[in-house]
CSV table of C-alpha atoms in Angstrom, one decimal:
chain,number,residue,atom,x,y,z
A,1,MET,CA,-13.7,-3.9,26.7
A,2,ALA,CA,-16.5,-6.3,27.4
A,3,SER,CA,-18.5,-3.8,29.5
A,4,ASP,CA,-17.9,-1.2,26.7
A,5,ASN,CA,-19.2,-3.6,24.1
A,6,SER,CA,-22.3,-4.3,26.3
A,7,GLN,CA,-23.0,-0.6,26.7
A,8,GLN,CA,-22.6,-0.1,22.9
A,9,ALA,CA,-25.0,-2.9,22.2
A,10,VAL,CA,-27.6,-1.3,24.4
A,11,LEU,CA,-27.1,2.1,22.9
A,12,ALA,CA,-27.6,0.7,19.3
A,13,GLU,CA,-30.8,-1.0,20.2
A,14,GLN,CA,-32.1,2.2,22.1
A,15,LEU,CA,-31.3,4.3,19.0
A,16,LEU,CA,-33.3,2.0,16.8
A,17,GLU,CA,-36.2,2.0,19.2
A,18,LEU,CA,-36.2,5.8,19.5
A,19,ALA,CA,-36.1,6.2,15.7
A,20,MET,CA,-39.1,4.0,15.1
A,21,GLN,CA,-41.0,5.7,18.0
A,22,SER,CA,-40.3,9.1,16.3
A,23,GLY,CA,-42.2,8.2,13.2
A,24,ALA,CA,-39.4,6.6,11.0
A,25,GLU,CA,-40.6,3.8,8.7
A,26,ALA,CA,-37.2,2.2,8.7
A,27,ALA,CA,-33.9,2.7,10.5
A,28,GLU,CA,-30.4,1.2,10.9
A,29,VAL,CA,-27.5,1.7,13.2
A,30,PHE,CA,-23.9,1.2,12.3
A,31,GLN,CA,-21.3,1.0,15.0
A,32,SER,CA,-17.5,1.0,14.8
A,33,GLN,CA,-14.9,0.7,17.6
A,34,SER,CA,-11.2,0.6,17.2
A,35,LEU,CA,-8.2,0.1,19.4
A,36,SER,CA,-4.7,0.7,17.9
A,37,ARG,CA,-1.3,0.3,19.5
A,38,PRO,CA,1.4,1.7,17.1
A,39,VAL,CA,5.1,1.5,17.8
A,40,PHE,CA,7.3,4.2,16.1
A,41,PHE,CA,11.0,4.1,15.3
A,42,GLU,CA,13.0,7.1,14.1
A,43,ALA,CA,16.7,7.4,13.1
A,44,ASN,CA,17.3,3.7,13.9
A,45,ARG,CA,15.8,4.0,17.4
A,46,LEU,CA,12.6,3.4,19.2
A,47,LYS,CA,10.9,6.7,19.4
A,48,GLN,CA,7.5,6.2,21.0
A,49,LEU,CA,4.7,3.9,21.9
A,50,GLU,CA,1.0,4.9,21.5
A,51,SER,CA,-2.4,3.7,22.2
A,52,SER,CA,-5.5,5.2,20.7
A,53,GLN,CA,-9.1,4.2,21.0
A,54,ALA,CA,-12.0,5.5,19.0
A,55,GLU,CA,-15.7,4.7,18.7
A,56,GLY,CA,-18.4,6.0,16.4
A,57,ILE,CA,-22.0,5.4,15.6
A,58,ALA,CA,-24.2,6.3,12.7
A,59,LEU,CA,-28.0,6.4,12.6
A,60,ARG,CA,-29.7,6.3,9.3
A,61,LEU,CA,-33.5,6.5,9.1
A,62,TRP,CA,-36.3,7.1,6.7
A,63,ARG,CA,-39.3,9.3,7.6
A,64,GLU,CA,-41.9,9.7,4.9
A,65,GLY,CA,-39.4,8.0,2.6
A,66,ARG,CA,-36.8,10.7,3.1
A,67,PRO,CA,-33.4,9.6,4.4
A,68,GLY,CA,-31.6,11.2,7.3
A,69,LEU,CA,-28.1,10.4,8.5
A,70,ALA,CA,-26.6,11.4,11.8
A,71,VAL,CA,-23.2,10.5,13.3
A,72,ALA,CA,-21.7,10.8,16.7
A,73,TYR,CA,-18.2,10.0,18.0
A,74,GLY,CA,-17.5,9.1,21.7
A,75,PRO,CA,-20.4,9.8,24.2
A,76,VAL,CA,-23.8,9.8,22.6
A,77,ALA,CA,-27.1,11.5,23.5
A,78,PRO,CA,-29.6,9.1,21.9
A,79,HIS,CA,-32.6,11.6,21.7
A,80,ALA,CA,-30.4,14.3,20.2
A,81,LEU,CA,-29.0,12.0,17.5
A,82,VAL,CA,-32.5,10.8,16.5
A,83,GLU,CA,-33.7,14.4,16.3
A,84,ARG,CA,-30.7,15.4,14.2
A,85,ALA,CA,-31.3,12.5,11.7
A,86,ILE,CA,-35.1,13.3,11.5
A,87,ALA,CA,-34.3,17.1,10.9
A,88,LEU,CA,-31.8,16.2,8.1
A,89,SER,CA,-34.5,13.9,6.4
A,90,TYR,CA,-36.6,16.9,5.7
A,91,LEU,CA,-33.8,18.2,3.4
A,92,ASN,CA,-33.7,15.1,1.3
A,93,ASP,CA,-36.0,13.7,-1.5
A,94,PRO,CA,-37.9,10.5,-0.9
A,95,GLU,CA,-36.2,7.4,-2.1
A,96,THR,CA,-36.7,3.5,-2.2
A,97,ILE,CA,-35.7,2.0,1.2
A,98,GLU,CA,-33.0,-0.6,0.7
A,99,LEU,CA,-32.4,-2.6,3.8
A,100,SER,CA,-31.2,-6.2,4.4
A,101,SER,CA,-33.9,-8.6,5.7
A,102,SER,CA,-34.0,-10.2,9.0
A,103,THR,CA,-30.8,-12.0,9.8
A,104,LYS,CA,-28.8,-12.7,13.1
A,105,ALA,CA,-25.3,-13.8,12.5
A,106,THR,CA,-22.4,-14.2,14.7
A,107,TYR,CA,-19.1,-14.2,12.9
A,108,PRO,CA,-15.9,-15.5,14.4
A,109,ASP,CA,-13.2,-13.0,15.3
A,110,LEU,CA,-10.6,-12.5,12.5
A,111,GLY,CA,-6.9,-12.3,13.3
A,112,GLU,CA,-4.9,-12.4,16.5
A,113,ALA,CA,-3.6,-9.6,18.6
A,114,VAL,CA,0.1,-9.4,19.5
A,115,PRO,CA,1.7,-7.7,22.5
A,116,VAL,CA,3.5,-4.3,22.1
A,117,GLU,CA,6.7,-6.1,23.2
A,118,GLN,CA,6.6,-8.3,20.1
A,119,LEU,CA,6.0,-5.2,17.8
A,120,VAL,CA,9.0,-3.6,19.3
A,121,ALA,CA,11.2,-6.7,18.9
A,122,TRP,CA,10.1,-7.1,15.2
A,123,GLY,CA,11.0,-3.4,14.5
A,124,LYS,CA,14.4,-3.7,16.2
A,125,GLU,CA,15.1,-6.9,14.2
A,126,ALA,CA,14.2,-5.4,10.8
A,127,ILE,CA,16.2,-2.2,11.4
A,128,ALA,CA,19.3,-4.2,12.6
A,129,LEU,CA,19.2,-6.3,9.4
A,130,VAL,CA,19.2,-3.3,7.2
A,131,ARG,CA,21.9,-1.5,9.1
A,132,GLU,CA,24.0,-4.7,9.1
A,133,ALA,CA,24.1,-4.5,5.3
A,134,TYR,CA,24.2,-0.6,5.1
A,135,PRO,CA,25.4,0.9,8.3
A,136,GLU,CA,25.2,4.5,7.0
A,137,SER,CA,21.4,4.2,6.4
A,138,LEU,CA,18.8,5.9,8.7
A,139,CYS,CA,15.8,3.8,9.2
A,140,SER,CA,12.3,4.8,10.3
A,141,ALA,CA,9.5,2.3,11.0
A,142,GLU,CA,5.9,1.9,12.4
A,143,TRP,CA,4.6,-1.5,13.7
A,144,GLU,CA,1.0,-1.7,14.6
A,145,CYS,CA,-1.7,-4.0,15.9
A,146,ASP,CA,-5.2,-2.6,15.2
A,147,VAL,CA,-8.4,-4.1,16.5
A,148,GLU,CA,-11.7,-3.0,15.0
A,149,THR,CA,-15.2,-4.1,15.9
A,150,THR,CA,-18.2,-3.6,13.6
A,151,ARG,CA,-21.9,-4.1,14.3
A,152,LEU,CA,-24.9,-3.3,12.1
A,153,ILE,CA,-28.6,-3.7,13.1
A,154,ASN,CA,-31.8,-2.4,11.4
A,155,SER,CA,-35.5,-2.3,11.9
A,156,LYS,CA,-36.0,-5.4,9.7
A,157,GLY,CA,-34.4,-7.5,12.4
A,158,LEU,CA,-30.8,-7.6,11.0
A,159,ASP,CA,-28.1,-8.0,13.6
A,160,CYS,CA,-24.6,-8.8,12.6
A,161,GLY,CA,-21.1,-8.0,13.7
A,162,TYR,CA,-17.4,-9.2,13.9
A,163,THR,CA,-14.1,-8.1,15.3
A,164,ASP,CA,-11.1,-7.8,13.0
A,165,THR,CA,-7.5,-7.8,14.2
A,166,THR,CA,-4.8,-6.6,11.7
A,167,LEU,CA,-1.1,-6.3,11.9
A,168,SER,CA,0.8,-3.9,9.8
A,169,CYS,CA,4.2,-2.5,9.5
A,170,PHE,CA,6.2,0.1,7.5
A,171,LEU,CA,10.0,0.3,7.1
A,172,GLY,CA,11.8,3.1,5.4
A,173,ALA,CA,15.6,3.5,4.9
A,174,GLU,CA,17.3,6.7,3.8
A,175,TRP,CA,20.7,6.8,2.3
A,176,VAL,CA,22.6,10.0,1.6
A,177,ARG,CA,25.6,9.9,-0.6
A,178,GLY,CA,26.8,13.5,-1.2
A,179,ASP,CA,24.1,15.3,-3.2
A,180,ASP,CA,22.4,12.0,-3.9
A,181,PHE,CA,19.4,11.2,-1.6
A,182,LEU,CA,17.8,7.8,-1.7
A,183,SER,CA,14.7,6.7,0.1
A,184,VAL,CA,13.4,3.1,0.0
A,185,SER,CA,10.3,1.9,1.8
A,186,ASP,CA,8.1,-1.1,2.0
A,187,GLY,CA,5.5,-2.7,4.4
A,188,GLN,CA,3.4,-5.7,5.2
A,189,THR,CA,-0.3,-6.2,6.3
A,190,GLN,CA,-1.1,-9.6,7.8
A,191,ARG,CA,-3.0,-11.5,10.4
A,192,GLY,CA,-1.2,-13.2,13.3
A,193,ARG,CA,2.4,-12.5,12.3
A,194,LEU,CA,4.6,-10.1,10.5
A,195,ASP,CA,7.9,-11.1,8.9
A,196,PRO,CA,10.7,-8.6,9.7
A,197,VAL,CA,13.4,-10.6,8.0
A,198,ALA,CA,11.5,-10.7,4.6
A,199,LEU,CA,10.8,-7.0,4.9
A,200,ALA,CA,14.4,-6.1,5.7
A,201,GLN,CA,15.6,-8.3,2.8
A,202,GLN,CA,13.3,-6.4,0.4
A,203,ILE,CA,14.8,-3.0,1.5
A,204,VAL,CA,18.4,-4.3,1.3
A,205,GLN,CA,17.8,-5.6,-2.2
A,206,ARG,CA,16.5,-2.2,-3.3
A,207,LEU,CA,19.5,-0.4,-1.7
A,208,ARG,CA,21.9,-2.8,-3.5
A,209,TRP,CA,20.3,-2.2,-6.9
A,210,ALA,CA,20.6,1.5,-6.2
A,211,GLU,CA,24.3,1.6,-5.5
A,212,LYS,CA,25.0,2.9,-9.0
A,213,ASN,CA,23.0,5.5,-10.9
A,214,THR,CA,22.4,5.0,-14.6
A,215,ALA,CA,20.5,6.6,-17.5
A,216,PRO,CA,17.0,5.4,-18.1
A,217,PRO,CA,15.9,3.7,-21.3
A,218,ILE,CA,14.1,6.1,-23.6
A,219,GLY,CA,10.9,5.3,-25.6
A,220,LYS,CA,8.6,2.3,-25.5
A,221,VAL,CA,10.3,-0.4,-23.5
A,222,PRO,CA,8.8,-3.2,-21.3
A,223,VAL,CA,8.0,-1.9,-17.8
A,224,LEU,CA,8.1,-4.1,-14.8
A,225,PHE,CA,5.9,-2.9,-12.0
A,226,THR,CA,6.8,-4.5,-8.7
A,227,ALA,CA,4.0,-5.8,-6.5
A,228,LYS,CA,3.8,-2.6,-4.5
A,229,ALA,CA,3.9,-0.3,-7.7
A,230,ALA,CA,1.5,-2.4,-9.7
A,231,ASP,CA,-1.4,-1.2,-7.5
A,232,MET,CA,-1.6,1.9,-9.8
A,233,LEU,CA,-2.8,-0.4,-12.6
A,234,TRP,CA,-5.4,-2.1,-10.5
A,235,GLY,CA,-6.8,1.2,-9.1
A,236,THR,CA,-8.0,2.1,-12.6
A,237,VAL,CA,-9.5,-1.5,-13.0
A,238,GLN,CA,-11.3,-1.1,-9.7
A,239,ALA,CA,-12.9,2.1,-11.0
A,240,ALA,CA,-13.9,0.6,-14.3
A,241,LEU,CA,-15.6,-2.5,-12.5
A,242,ASN,CA,-17.6,-0.1,-10.2
A,243,GLY,CA,-21.4,-0.5,-10.9
A,244,LYS,CA,-21.9,3.3,-10.2
A,245,GLN,CA,-19.4,4.2,-12.9
A,246,VAL,CA,-21.3,1.9,-15.2
A,247,ILE,CA,-24.6,3.6,-14.4
A,248,GLU,CA,-23.0,6.9,-15.0
A,249,ARG,CA,-21.5,5.7,-18.3
A,250,ALA,CA,-18.1,6.7,-17.1
A,251,SER,CA,-16.6,3.2,-17.3
A,252,PRO,CA,-15.1,2.3,-20.6
A,253,TRP,CA,-16.3,-1.3,-19.9
A,254,SER,CA,-19.9,-0.4,-19.5
A,255,ASP,CA,-21.1,-2.3,-22.5
A,256,ARG,CA,-18.3,-5.0,-22.5
A,257,LEU,CA,-19.7,-7.8,-20.3
A,258,GLY,CA,-18.7,-11.1,-21.8
A,259,GLU,CA,-16.0,-9.5,-23.9
A,260,PRO,CA,-12.2,-9.5,-23.7
A,261,VAL,CA,-11.0,-6.3,-22.0
A,262,THR,CA,-7.5,-7.3,-21.0
A,263,ALA,CA,-4.8,-9.8,-22.1
A,264,SER,CA,-5.9,-13.4,-21.6
A,265,ALA,CA,-3.3,-14.0,-18.9
A,266,LEU,CA,-5.3,-11.9,-16.4
A,267,THR,CA,-7.9,-13.1,-13.9
A,268,ILE,CA,-9.1,-10.8,-11.2
A,269,TYR,CA,-11.5,-11.7,-8.4
A,270,GLN,CA,-12.4,-11.1,-4.8
A,271,GLN,CA,-12.5,-13.7,-2.0
A,272,PRO,CA,-14.2,-12.8,1.2
A,273,ASP,CA,-12.1,-14.9,3.5
A,274,ALA,CA,-8.8,-14.2,1.9
A,275,GLY,CA,-5.9,-12.4,3.7
A,276,PRO,CA,-6.0,-9.5,6.2
A,277,PHE,CA,-8.8,-7.8,4.3
A,278,SER,CA,-11.3,-10.5,4.5
A,279,CYS,CA,-14.8,-9.4,5.4
A,280,PRO,CA,-18.0,-11.5,6.2
A,281,PHE,CA,-20.6,-8.8,5.3
A,282,ASP,CA,-20.7,-5.3,3.7
A,283,ASP,CA,-21.9,-2.2,5.4
A,284,GLU,CA,-25.5,-2.9,4.3
A,285,GLY,CA,-25.5,-6.2,6.0
A,286,THR,CA,-25.3,-8.3,2.9
A,287,PRO,CA,-23.1,-11.3,3.2
A,288,THR,CA,-20.0,-10.9,0.9
A,289,GLN,CA,-19.4,-13.5,-1.8
A,290,PRO,CA,-16.6,-14.8,-4.0
A,291,ILE,CA,-16.7,-13.0,-7.3
A,292,THR,CA,-14.6,-13.4,-10.5
A,293,PHE,CA,-14.7,-10.0,-12.2
A,294,ILE,CA,-12.3,-10.9,-15.1
A,295,LYS,CA,-11.5,-14.4,-16.1
A,296,ASP,CA,-8.8,-15.1,-18.7
A,297,GLY,CA,-9.2,-11.5,-19.8
A,298,VAL,CA,-12.9,-11.7,-20.3
A,299,LEU,CA,-15.2,-9.3,-18.2
A,300,GLN,CA,-17.7,-11.3,-16.1
A,301,LEU,CA,-19.3,-8.9,-13.6
A,302,PHE,CA,-19.4,-5.4,-12.0
A,303,TYR,CA,-19.6,-4.9,-8.2
A,304,THR,CA,-22.6,-3.1,-6.7
A,305,ASP,CA,-24.4,-2.1,-3.6
A,306,ARG,CA,-28.2,-2.5,-3.1
A,307,THR,CA,-29.2,0.7,-4.9
A,308,ILE,CA,-26.8,0.4,-7.9
A,309,GLY,CA,-27.5,-3.4,-8.2
A,310,LYS,CA,-31.3,-2.6,-8.5
A,311,ALA,CA,-30.6,-0.1,-11.2
A,312,LEU,CA,-28.4,-2.4,-13.2
A,313,GLY,CA,-30.9,-5.3,-12.7
A,314,SER,CA,-28.2,-7.5,-11.3
A,315,GLY,CA,-28.9,-7.1,-7.6
A,316,THR,CA,-26.3,-6.3,-5.0
A,317,THR,CA,-23.0,-8.2,-5.1
A,318,GLY,CA,-22.5,-7.5,-1.3
A,319,ASN,CA,-20.2,-4.6,-2.0
A,320,GLY,CA,-22.0,-1.7,-0.3
A,321,PHE,CA,-19.5,0.2,1.8
A,322,ARG,CA,-19.3,3.5,3.6
A,323,PRO,CA,-16.3,5.6,2.8
A,324,GLY,CA,-16.8,7.0,6.3
A,325,LEU,CA,-19.3,6.8,9.2
A,326,GLY,CA,-21.0,10.0,7.8
A,327,SER,CA,-21.4,8.6,4.3
A,328,TYR,CA,-24.1,6.5,2.6
A,329,PRO,CA,-23.1,3.1,1.4
A,330,THR,CA,-21.7,3.1,-2.2
A,331,PRO,CA,-20.2,0.3,-4.3
A,332,GLY,CA,-16.7,-0.6,-3.0
A,333,LEU,CA,-14.2,-3.4,-2.7
A,334,PHE,CA,-12.8,-4.9,0.5
A,335,ASN,CA,-10.2,-6.9,-1.3
A,336,LEU,CA,-9.1,-7.5,-4.8
A,337,LEU,CA,-6.9,-10.4,-5.9
A,338,ILE,CA,-4.9,-10.7,-9.1
A,339,GLN,CA,-4.1,-14.3,-10.0
A,340,PRO,CA,-0.3,-14.6,-10.0
A,341,GLY,CA,1.9,-16.2,-12.5
A,342,PHE,CA,4.7,-18.7,-12.1
A,343,LYS,CA,8.0,-16.8,-12.2
A,344,SER,CA,9.8,-15.1,-9.3
A,345,LEU,CA,10.8,-11.5,-9.5
A,346,MET,CA,14.3,-12.3,-10.4
A,347,GLU,CA,13.1,-14.6,-13.2
A,348,LEU,CA,11.0,-11.7,-14.6
A,349,ILE,CA,13.9,-9.4,-14.5
A,350,GLY,CA,16.0,-12.1,-16.3
A,351,SER,CA,13.5,-12.3,-19.1
A,352,LEU,CA,14.0,-8.6,-20.0
A,353,LYS,CA,16.6,-7.7,-22.6
A,354,GLN,CA,16.0,-4.0,-22.1
A,355,GLY,CA,13.5,-2.4,-19.7
A,356,ILE,CA,12.8,-0.5,-16.6
A,357,ILE,CA,11.7,-1.6,-13.1
A,358,VAL,CA,9.2,0.8,-11.3
A,359,ASP,CA,9.2,0.3,-7.6
A,360,GLN,CA,8.0,3.6,-6.2
A,361,MET,CA,6.1,6.5,-7.8
A,362,LEU,CA,5.2,10.1,-7.1
A,363,GLY,CA,1.6,10.9,-8.1
A,364,GLY,CA,1.0,7.3,-9.0
A,365,SER,CA,-2.7,7.3,-9.9
A,366,ALA,CA,-4.6,7.2,-13.1
A,367,SER,CA,-8.1,8.4,-13.8
A,368,ILE,CA,-10.9,6.1,-15.0
A,369,SER,CA,-9.9,7.1,-18.5
A,370,GLY,CA,-6.7,5.1,-17.9
A,371,GLU,CA,-4.4,8.0,-18.9
A,372,PHE,CA,-1.4,8.6,-16.6
A,373,SER,CA,2.1,10.3,-16.4
A,374,VAL,CA,4.0,9.6,-13.3
A,375,ASN,CA,7.4,10.4,-11.9
A,376,VAL,CA,9.5,7.4,-10.9
A,377,ASP,CA,10.6,7.9,-7.4
A,378,LEU,CA,12.5,4.7,-7.3
A,379,GLY,CA,13.2,2.7,-10.4
A,380,TYR,CA,15.9,0.7,-12.0
A,381,ARG,CA,17.2,-0.1,-15.5
A,382,VAL,CA,17.5,-3.6,-16.8
A,383,HIS,CA,20.0,-4.6,-19.4
A,384,ASN,CA,20.4,-8.2,-20.7
A,385,GLY,CA,18.4,-9.6,-17.7
A,386,GLU,CA,20.3,-7.8,-15.0
A,387,VAL,CA,19.7,-4.7,-13.0
A,388,VAL,CA,22.4,-2.2,-13.9
A,389,GLY,CA,21.5,0.7,-11.6
A,390,ARG,CA,19.0,3.2,-10.4
A,391,VAL,CA,17.3,5.6,-12.8
A,392,LYS,CA,16.7,9.2,-11.7
A,393,ASP,CA,14.5,12.1,-13.2
A,394,THR,CA,12.4,9.6,-15.1
A,395,MET,CA,8.8,9.5,-16.1
A,396,VAL,CA,6.5,6.7,-17.3
A,397,ALA,CA,3.4,7.6,-19.3
A,398,GLY,CA,0.6,5.9,-21.1
A,399,ASN,CA,-2.7,4.2,-20.7
A,400,VAL,CA,-3.6,1.5,-18.2
A,401,TYR,CA,-6.1,-0.3,-20.5
A,402,THR,CA,-3.6,-0.4,-23.3
A,403,ALA,CA,-0.9,-1.7,-20.9
A,404,LEU,CA,-3.2,-4.5,-19.6
A,405,LYS,CA,-3.9,-5.6,-23.2
A,406,ASN,CA,-0.2,-5.7,-23.7
A,407,LEU,CA,0.5,-7.6,-20.5
A,408,VAL,CA,3.6,-9.7,-21.0
A,409,GLU,CA,3.8,-11.8,-17.8
A,410,LEU,CA,2.7,-11.9,-14.1
A,411,GLY,CA,5.0,-12.9,-11.3
A,412,GLU,CA,4.4,-15.4,-8.5
A,413,ASP,CA,5.4,-12.9,-5.9
A,414,ALA,CA,1.9,-11.7,-5.1
A,415,ASP,CA,1.6,-9.7,-1.9
A,416,TRP,CA,-0.9,-7.4,-0.2
A,417,ASN,CA,-0.5,-3.7,-1.4
A,418,GLY,CA,-3.3,-2.0,0.6
A,419,SER,CA,-6.4,-4.2,0.0
A,420,CYS,CA,-5.1,-5.4,-3.3
A,421,PHE,CA,-3.3,-8.8,-3.6
A,422,THR,CA,-1.0,-8.2,-6.6
A,423,PRO,CA,2.1,-9.8,-8.1
A,424,SER,CA,4.7,-8.0,-10.1
A,425,VAL,CA,3.7,-7.5,-13.7
A,426,ILE,CA,5.5,-6.8,-17.0
A,427,VAL,CA,3.6,-4.7,-19.5
A,428,GLN,CA,4.3,-3.1,-22.9
A,429,GLY,CA,2.9,0.0,-24.6
A,430,LEU,CA,4.1,2.6,-22.1
A,431,SER,CA,6.6,5.4,-22.8
A,432,THR,CA,9.6,6.2,-20.7
A,433,THR,CA,11.3,9.5,-20.7
A,434,GLY,CA,14.2,10.8,-18.7
A,435,ARG,CA,17.4,12.7,-18.5
A,436,VAL,CA,20.4,11.1,-20.3
A,437,GLU,CA,23.8,12.3,-19.1
């Protein structure tokens, strides 16, 4: 890997030099290398081990102010890539060149790799624990160690990079009882170590709650979104905080800076060195920074890249990210943290006289308008502070912004769901419909 990294470093510098020799006023090279070793389990048994390696490079240049972007994966012909970028620049309109100034930064590696043998052992342990409680269940799982190296250099002297090692796992359990099919799943993303015992306990708890089916509550009742389901709410919040949506007047919070936009119990922020989605710089080479977006319900700031930050007059917040190598930077988040509350999940459940727990959803996304209507793939009814059974054929509908203004309580059980660190949350103002037998 060391020799590969050395060759890639030479290639990046060669591309930058060729671009400038070909008449570009400015240029940047973005490199990405990844090595993944996933372990797969199916029907309670180890199925296969894999190893996949990928590398890609993107050259972005400006010639006569016109941007051109060319991408290559695997072996690269430097002259051909530069010619392609220049040819594409003729098709674009001139723009202001936004590049980070001269900086050379060496960031420490993030995370620790673990051997495949450890991944296999964790997978077997988790499956054994689930089957000890529910021998008739069929478990599938994926445990993975992923190492990704990123480097960005440009014609202004910027040169920064880091290596990021992430561990992740997924565990699913299927339980068939006659005509009743139940599928429960959960996962973890961490650095250094995964916890198969905690993951198995979460699956077993959901299976136990689902031993009995019951009718859902109908009408407007409190809804408890578990940590893994609450991400639907925060996805809408992320869109509303996007500076690009503000410029386009699509965000309902465009003119609400300094005003309350949610219940006062809610504080939302990003922390560059927090968790497995930590990140020292964005894809434009700007160092990332701690940002509080909403504090005690009051809107503080939007996130931006260089172009959007200039248009808003706020400057970049260090949130310019590429959706893919072949894309231009756009405002994005690398992590989003919801400040948790003080009660455990069981204490939150105990506080409900009537309500519904949403744990898994089908089509669980809301537009930036906040409106949504989702089928509950896995949910439970709460009566007098206790889970009384699983609900089927149930839908939850409403508006995310309304729900967040009617936030009842946040749990202490915050966990990473994708790149969002979220606790369980109880909200009001949503409608529940379902089949009552």
